[in-house]
Tab-separated table of C-alpha atoms in Angstrom:
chain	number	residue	atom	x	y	z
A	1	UNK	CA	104.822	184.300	189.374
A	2	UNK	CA	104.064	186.650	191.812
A	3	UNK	CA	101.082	188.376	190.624
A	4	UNK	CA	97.822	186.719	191.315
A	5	UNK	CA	96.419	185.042	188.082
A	6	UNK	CA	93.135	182.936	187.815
A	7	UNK	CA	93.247	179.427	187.433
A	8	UNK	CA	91.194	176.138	187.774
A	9	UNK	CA	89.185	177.110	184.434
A	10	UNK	CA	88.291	180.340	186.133
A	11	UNK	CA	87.206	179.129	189.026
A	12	UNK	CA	89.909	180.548	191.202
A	13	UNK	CA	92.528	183.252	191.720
A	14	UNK	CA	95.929	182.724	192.928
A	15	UNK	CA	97.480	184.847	195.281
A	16	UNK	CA	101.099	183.339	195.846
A	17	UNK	CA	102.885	183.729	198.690
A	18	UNK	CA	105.829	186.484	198.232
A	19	UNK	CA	107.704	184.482	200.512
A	20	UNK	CA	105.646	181.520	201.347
A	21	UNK	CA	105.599	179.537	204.552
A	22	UNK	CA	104.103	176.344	203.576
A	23	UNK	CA	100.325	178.127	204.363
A	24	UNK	CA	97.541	178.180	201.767
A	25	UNK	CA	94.179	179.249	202.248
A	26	UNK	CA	91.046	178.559	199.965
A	27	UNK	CA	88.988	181.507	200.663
A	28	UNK	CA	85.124	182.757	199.925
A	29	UNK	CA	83.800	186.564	200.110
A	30	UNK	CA	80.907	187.597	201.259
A	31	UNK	CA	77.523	188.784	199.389
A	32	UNK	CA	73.922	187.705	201.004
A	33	UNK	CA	75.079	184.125	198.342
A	34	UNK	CA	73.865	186.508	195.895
A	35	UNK	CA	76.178	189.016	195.491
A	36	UNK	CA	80.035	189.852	195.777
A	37	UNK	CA	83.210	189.387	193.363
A	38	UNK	CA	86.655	188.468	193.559
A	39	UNK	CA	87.463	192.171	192.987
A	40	UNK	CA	85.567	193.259	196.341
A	41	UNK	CA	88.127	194.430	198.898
A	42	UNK	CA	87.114	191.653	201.682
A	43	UNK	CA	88.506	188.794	198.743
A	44	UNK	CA	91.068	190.929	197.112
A	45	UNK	CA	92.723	193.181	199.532
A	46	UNK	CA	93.034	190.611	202.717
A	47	UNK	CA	94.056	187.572	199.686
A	48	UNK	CA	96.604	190.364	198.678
A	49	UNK	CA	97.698	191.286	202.333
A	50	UNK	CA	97.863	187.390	203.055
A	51	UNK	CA	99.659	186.453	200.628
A	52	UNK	CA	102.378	189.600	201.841
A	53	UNK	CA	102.887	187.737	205.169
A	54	UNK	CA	103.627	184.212	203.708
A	55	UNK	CA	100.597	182.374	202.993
A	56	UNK	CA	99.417	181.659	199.452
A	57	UNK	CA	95.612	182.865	198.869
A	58	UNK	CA	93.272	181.305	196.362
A	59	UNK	CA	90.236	183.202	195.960
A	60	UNK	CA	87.046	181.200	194.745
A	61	UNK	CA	84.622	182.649	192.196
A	62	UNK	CA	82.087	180.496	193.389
A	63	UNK	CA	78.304	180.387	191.638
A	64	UNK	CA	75.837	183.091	192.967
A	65	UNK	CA	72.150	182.309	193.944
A	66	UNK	CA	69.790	184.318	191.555
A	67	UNK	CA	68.625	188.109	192.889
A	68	UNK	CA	64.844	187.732	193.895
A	69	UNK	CA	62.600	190.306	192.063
A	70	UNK	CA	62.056	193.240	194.327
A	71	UNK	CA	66.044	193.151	195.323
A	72	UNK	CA	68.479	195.484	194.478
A	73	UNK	CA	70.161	193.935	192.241
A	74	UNK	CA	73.215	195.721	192.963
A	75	UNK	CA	74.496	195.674	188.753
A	76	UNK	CA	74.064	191.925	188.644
A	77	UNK	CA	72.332	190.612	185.535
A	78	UNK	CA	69.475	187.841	185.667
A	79	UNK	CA	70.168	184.155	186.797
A	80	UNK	CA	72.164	182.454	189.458
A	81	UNK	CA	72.451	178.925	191.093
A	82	UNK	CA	70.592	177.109	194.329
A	83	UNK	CA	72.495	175.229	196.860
A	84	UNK	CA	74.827	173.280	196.211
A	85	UNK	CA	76.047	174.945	193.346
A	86	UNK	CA	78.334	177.386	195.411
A	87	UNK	CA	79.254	174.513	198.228
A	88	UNK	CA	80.241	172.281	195.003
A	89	UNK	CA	82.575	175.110	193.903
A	90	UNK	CA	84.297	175.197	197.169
A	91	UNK	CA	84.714	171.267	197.083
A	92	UNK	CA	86.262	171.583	193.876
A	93	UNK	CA	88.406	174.544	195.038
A	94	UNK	CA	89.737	172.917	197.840
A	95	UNK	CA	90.506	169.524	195.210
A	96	UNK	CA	92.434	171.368	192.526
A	97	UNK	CA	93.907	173.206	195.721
A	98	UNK	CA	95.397	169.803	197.425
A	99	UNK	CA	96.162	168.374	193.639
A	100	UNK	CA	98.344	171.538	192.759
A	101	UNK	CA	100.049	172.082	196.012
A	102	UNK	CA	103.465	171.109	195.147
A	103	UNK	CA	103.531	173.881	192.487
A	104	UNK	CA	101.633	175.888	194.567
A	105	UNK	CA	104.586	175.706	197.434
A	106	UNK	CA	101.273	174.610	199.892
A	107	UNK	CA	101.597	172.430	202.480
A	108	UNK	CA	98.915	169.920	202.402
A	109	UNK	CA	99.364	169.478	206.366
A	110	UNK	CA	98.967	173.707	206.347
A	111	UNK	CA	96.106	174.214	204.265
A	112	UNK	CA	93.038	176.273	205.810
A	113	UNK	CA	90.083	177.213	204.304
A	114	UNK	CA	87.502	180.438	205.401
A	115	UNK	CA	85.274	183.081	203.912
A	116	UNK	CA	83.356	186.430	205.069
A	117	UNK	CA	79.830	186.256	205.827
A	118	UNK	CA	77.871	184.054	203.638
A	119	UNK	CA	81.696	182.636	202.428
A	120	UNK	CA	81.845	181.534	206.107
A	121	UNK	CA	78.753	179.917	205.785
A	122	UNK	CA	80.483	178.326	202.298
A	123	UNK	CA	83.484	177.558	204.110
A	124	UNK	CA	81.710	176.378	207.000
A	125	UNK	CA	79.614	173.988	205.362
A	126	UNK	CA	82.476	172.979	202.808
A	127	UNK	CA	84.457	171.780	205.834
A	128	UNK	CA	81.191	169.788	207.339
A	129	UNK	CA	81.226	168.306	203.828
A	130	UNK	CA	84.733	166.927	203.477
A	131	UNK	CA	84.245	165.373	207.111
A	132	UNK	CA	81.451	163.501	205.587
A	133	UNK	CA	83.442	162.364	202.657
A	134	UNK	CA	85.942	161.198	205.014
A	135	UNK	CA	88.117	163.209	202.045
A	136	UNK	CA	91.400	163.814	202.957
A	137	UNK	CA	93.194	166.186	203.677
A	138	UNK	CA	90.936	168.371	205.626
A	139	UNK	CA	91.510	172.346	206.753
A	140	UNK	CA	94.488	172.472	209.480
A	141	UNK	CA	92.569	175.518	209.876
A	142	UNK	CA	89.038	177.493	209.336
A	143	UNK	CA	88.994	181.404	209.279
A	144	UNK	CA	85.497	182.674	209.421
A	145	UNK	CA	84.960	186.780	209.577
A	146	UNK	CA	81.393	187.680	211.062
A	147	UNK	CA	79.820	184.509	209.336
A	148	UNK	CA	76.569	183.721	208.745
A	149	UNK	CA	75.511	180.088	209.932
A	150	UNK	CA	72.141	180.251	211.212
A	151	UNK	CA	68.950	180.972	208.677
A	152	UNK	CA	66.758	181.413	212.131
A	153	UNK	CA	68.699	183.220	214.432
A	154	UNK	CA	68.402	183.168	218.329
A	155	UNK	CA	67.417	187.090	219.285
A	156	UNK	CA	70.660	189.062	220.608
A	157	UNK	CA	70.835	189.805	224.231
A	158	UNK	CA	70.027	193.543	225.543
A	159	UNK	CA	73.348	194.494	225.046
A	160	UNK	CA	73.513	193.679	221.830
A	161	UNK	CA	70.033	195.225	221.119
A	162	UNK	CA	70.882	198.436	222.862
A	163	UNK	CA	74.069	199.012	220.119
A	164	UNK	CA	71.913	197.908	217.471
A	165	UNK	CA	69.042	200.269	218.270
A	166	UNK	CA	72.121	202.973	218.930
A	167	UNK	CA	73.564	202.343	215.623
A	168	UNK	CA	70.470	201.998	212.983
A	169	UNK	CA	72.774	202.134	210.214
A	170	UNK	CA	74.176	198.805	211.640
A	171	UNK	CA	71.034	197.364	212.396
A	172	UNK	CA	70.269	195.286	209.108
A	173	UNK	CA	70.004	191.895	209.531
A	174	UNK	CA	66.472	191.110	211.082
A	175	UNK	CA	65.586	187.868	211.180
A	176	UNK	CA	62.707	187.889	208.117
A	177	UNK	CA	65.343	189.187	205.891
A	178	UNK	CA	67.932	187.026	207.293
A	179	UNK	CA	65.526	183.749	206.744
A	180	UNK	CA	64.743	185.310	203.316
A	181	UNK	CA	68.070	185.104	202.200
A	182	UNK	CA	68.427	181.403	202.806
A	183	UNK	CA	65.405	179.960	201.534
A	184	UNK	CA	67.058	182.263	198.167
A	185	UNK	CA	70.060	180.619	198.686
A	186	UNK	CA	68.391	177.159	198.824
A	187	UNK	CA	65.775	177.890	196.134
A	188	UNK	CA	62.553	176.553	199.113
A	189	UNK	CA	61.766	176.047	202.445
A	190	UNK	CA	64.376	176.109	205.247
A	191	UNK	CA	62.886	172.876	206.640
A	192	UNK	CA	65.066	169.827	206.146
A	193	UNK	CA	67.958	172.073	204.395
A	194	UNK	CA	71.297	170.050	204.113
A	195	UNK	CA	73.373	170.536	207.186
A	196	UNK	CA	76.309	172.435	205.074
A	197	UNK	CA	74.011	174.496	204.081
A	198	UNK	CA	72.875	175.710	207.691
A	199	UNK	CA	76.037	174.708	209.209
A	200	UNK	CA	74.935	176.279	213.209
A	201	UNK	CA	72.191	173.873	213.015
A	202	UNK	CA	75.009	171.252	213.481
A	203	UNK	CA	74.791	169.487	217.476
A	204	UNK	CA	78.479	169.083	218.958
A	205	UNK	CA	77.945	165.237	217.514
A	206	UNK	CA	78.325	166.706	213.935
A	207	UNK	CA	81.460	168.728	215.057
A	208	UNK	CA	83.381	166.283	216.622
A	209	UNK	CA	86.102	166.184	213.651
A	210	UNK	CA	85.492	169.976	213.068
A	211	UNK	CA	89.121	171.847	212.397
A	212	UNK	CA	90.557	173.993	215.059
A	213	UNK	CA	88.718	177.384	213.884
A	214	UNK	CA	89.224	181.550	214.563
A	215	UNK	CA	86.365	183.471	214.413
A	216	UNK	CA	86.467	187.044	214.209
A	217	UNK	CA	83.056	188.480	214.364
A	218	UNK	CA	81.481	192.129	214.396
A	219	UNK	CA	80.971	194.394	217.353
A	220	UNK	CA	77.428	195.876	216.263
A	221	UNK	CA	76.454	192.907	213.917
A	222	UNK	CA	72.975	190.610	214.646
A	223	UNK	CA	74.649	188.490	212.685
A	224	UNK	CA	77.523	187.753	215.621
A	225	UNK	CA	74.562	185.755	217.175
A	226	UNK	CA	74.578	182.604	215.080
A	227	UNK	CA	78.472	183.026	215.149
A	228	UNK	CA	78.262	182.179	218.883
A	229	UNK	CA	76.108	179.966	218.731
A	230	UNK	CA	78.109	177.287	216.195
A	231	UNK	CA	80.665	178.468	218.820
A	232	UNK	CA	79.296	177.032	221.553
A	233	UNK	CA	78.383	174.101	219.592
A	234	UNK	CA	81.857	173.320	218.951
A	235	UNK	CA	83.214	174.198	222.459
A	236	UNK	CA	80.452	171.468	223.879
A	237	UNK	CA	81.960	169.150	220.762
A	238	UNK	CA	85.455	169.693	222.573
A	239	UNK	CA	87.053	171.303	219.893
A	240	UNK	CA	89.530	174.347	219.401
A	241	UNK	CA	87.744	177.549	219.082
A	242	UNK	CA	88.496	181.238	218.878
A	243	UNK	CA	86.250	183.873	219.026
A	244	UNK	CA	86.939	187.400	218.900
A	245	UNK	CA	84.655	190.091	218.864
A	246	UNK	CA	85.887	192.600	217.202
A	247	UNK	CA	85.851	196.242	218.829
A	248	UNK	CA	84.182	199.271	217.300
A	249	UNK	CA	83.130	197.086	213.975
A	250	UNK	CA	79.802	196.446	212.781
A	251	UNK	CA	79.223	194.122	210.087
A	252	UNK	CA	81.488	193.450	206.849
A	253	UNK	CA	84.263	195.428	208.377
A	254	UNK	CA	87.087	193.630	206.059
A	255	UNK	CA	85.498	195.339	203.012
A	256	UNK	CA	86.416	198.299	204.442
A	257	UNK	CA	90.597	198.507	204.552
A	258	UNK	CA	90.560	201.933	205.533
A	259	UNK	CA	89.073	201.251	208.801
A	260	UNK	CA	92.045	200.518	211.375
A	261	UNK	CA	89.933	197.204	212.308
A	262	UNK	CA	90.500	195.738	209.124
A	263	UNK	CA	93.979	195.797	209.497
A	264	UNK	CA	93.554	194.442	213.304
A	265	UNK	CA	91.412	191.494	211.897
A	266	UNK	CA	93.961	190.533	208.780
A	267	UNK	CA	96.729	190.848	211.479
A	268	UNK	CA	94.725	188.130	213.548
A	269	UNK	CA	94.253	185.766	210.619
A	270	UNK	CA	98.138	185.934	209.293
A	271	UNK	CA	99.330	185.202	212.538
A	272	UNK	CA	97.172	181.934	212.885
A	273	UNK	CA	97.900	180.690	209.932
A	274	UNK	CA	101.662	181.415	210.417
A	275	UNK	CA	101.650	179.533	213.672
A	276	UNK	CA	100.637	176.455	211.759
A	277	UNK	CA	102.329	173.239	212.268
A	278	UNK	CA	102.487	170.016	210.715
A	279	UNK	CA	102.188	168.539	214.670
A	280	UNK	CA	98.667	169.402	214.823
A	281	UNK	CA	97.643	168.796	211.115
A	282	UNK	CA	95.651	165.499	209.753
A	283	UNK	CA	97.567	163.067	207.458
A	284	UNK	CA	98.570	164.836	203.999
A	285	UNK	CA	97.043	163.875	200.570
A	286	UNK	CA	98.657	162.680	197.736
A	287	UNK	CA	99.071	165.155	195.123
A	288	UNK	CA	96.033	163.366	192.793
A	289	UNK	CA	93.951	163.765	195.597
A	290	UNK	CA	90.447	165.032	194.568
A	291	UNK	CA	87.502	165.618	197.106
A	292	UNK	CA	84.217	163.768	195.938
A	293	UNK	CA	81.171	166.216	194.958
A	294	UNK	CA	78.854	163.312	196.339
């Protein structure tokens, strides 16, 4: 089959690789936790692309945190899920992932995992997650576009503030609505949230087993702060990182195919997770592998 079909009890979506490589990627879209679908173009169009250029996509349909009352609710009806209700859809993801690879044509030594924006954070904090477990095997790889990580975010430096206040229309992530959106996402207080929930609160001793990981973040985004920030994090934890700002973009710029960057970005990604190898990946799985929800 090479048309993408849902899976995993509708958990997933399969995008197989046209002519796979070996790659897979488990990968989460974007949405404030709250919103988003698999149908958005930032899930769809770069699982489709992907999945083009070798590497076999599957989308998660993770849970959604409810839609506070005085948000838009942007067509979503009532309800939704707290942490870890999203984070525990990406662990089981990534399971049925590893147990199906053989008929998925995946690699276990070339799986990656990554998200958009609050799906970094998911992806992010999946990853932090499976190192606890000590689960095996763990991404060869983690793609993050303009992720969110922090819930309090450092301010931006003048630069940064002078293309914000240049660009209002890009300018929408202050830090009260920013800090709003997580205590949603956790249903309380920031204080004491779960590391994988906040995964740039981690200290380079938490990232010390972190997966080699490409960031591509936005040019005009207040968001790209807490992307640098886990970046230097893992750069003091000694391990591979990528960052690329990405010119001209301001935030969510992969939901936007029709912008030349999005194309630029998707090129980034399918070339990284071409390059794979089995010389730098952990120890494969067995194919009744499971990760633990613990």
């Amino acid at each position: 089959m090479s048309e993408p079909y849902s899976a995993a009890d509708g958990l997933v979506r399969v995008y197989p690789a046209r002519e796979p490589h070996g790659t897979g990627l488990v990968w989460a879209h974007g949405g404030a936790f709250a919103f988003g679908d698999l149908d958005m173009p930032e899930s769809d169009w770069v699982a489709g692309q992907l999945a083009a250029r070798g590497t076999t996509v599957v989308s998660v349909d993770y849970r959604l945190a409810p839609v506070p009352e005085g948000w838009d609710a942007a067509g979503r009806s009532g309800g939704g899920e707290h942490y870890p209700a999203a984070s525990d859809d990406m662990l089981t993801a990534w399971a049925w992932v590893v147990d199906n690879a053989d008929r998925l044509r995946i690699d276990r030594g070339r799986l990656a995992i990554g998200g958009t924006s609050a799906g970094g954070n998911l992806a992010a904090g999946a990853t932090l997650r499976l190192i606890e477990q000590r689960s095996m095997p763990r991404p060869a790889l983690v793609l993050l576009a303009y992720p969110t990580l922090l819930a309090v975010q450092p301010a931006p430096d003048a630069a940064l503030r002078a293309a914000l206040d240049a660009q209002p229309a890009a300018d929408r992530f202050r830090p009260e609505m920013i800090r709003a959106m997580y205590e949603n996402f956790l249903g309380g207080p920031i204080d004491d949230a779960p590391l994988a929930a906040i995964p740039g609160n981690a200290r380079p001793d938490d990232l010390v087993e972190f997966p080699p990981t490409l960031m591509v973040n936005g040019d005009v985004d207040e968001l790209r702060v807490s992307g640098e920030a886990f970046a230097a994090s893992l750069r003091a934890a000694g391990r591979p990182i990528e960052v690329v700002t990405e010119p001209g973009t301001d935030h969510g710029h992969l939901n936007r195919p029709q912008e030349p960057a999005a194309s630029v970005t998707l090129g980034r990604f399918a070339t990284r997770l071409a390059s794979l190898s089995l010389a730098g990946a952990r120890p494969a799985a067995p194919a009744s592998a499971s990760a633990s929800l613990a």
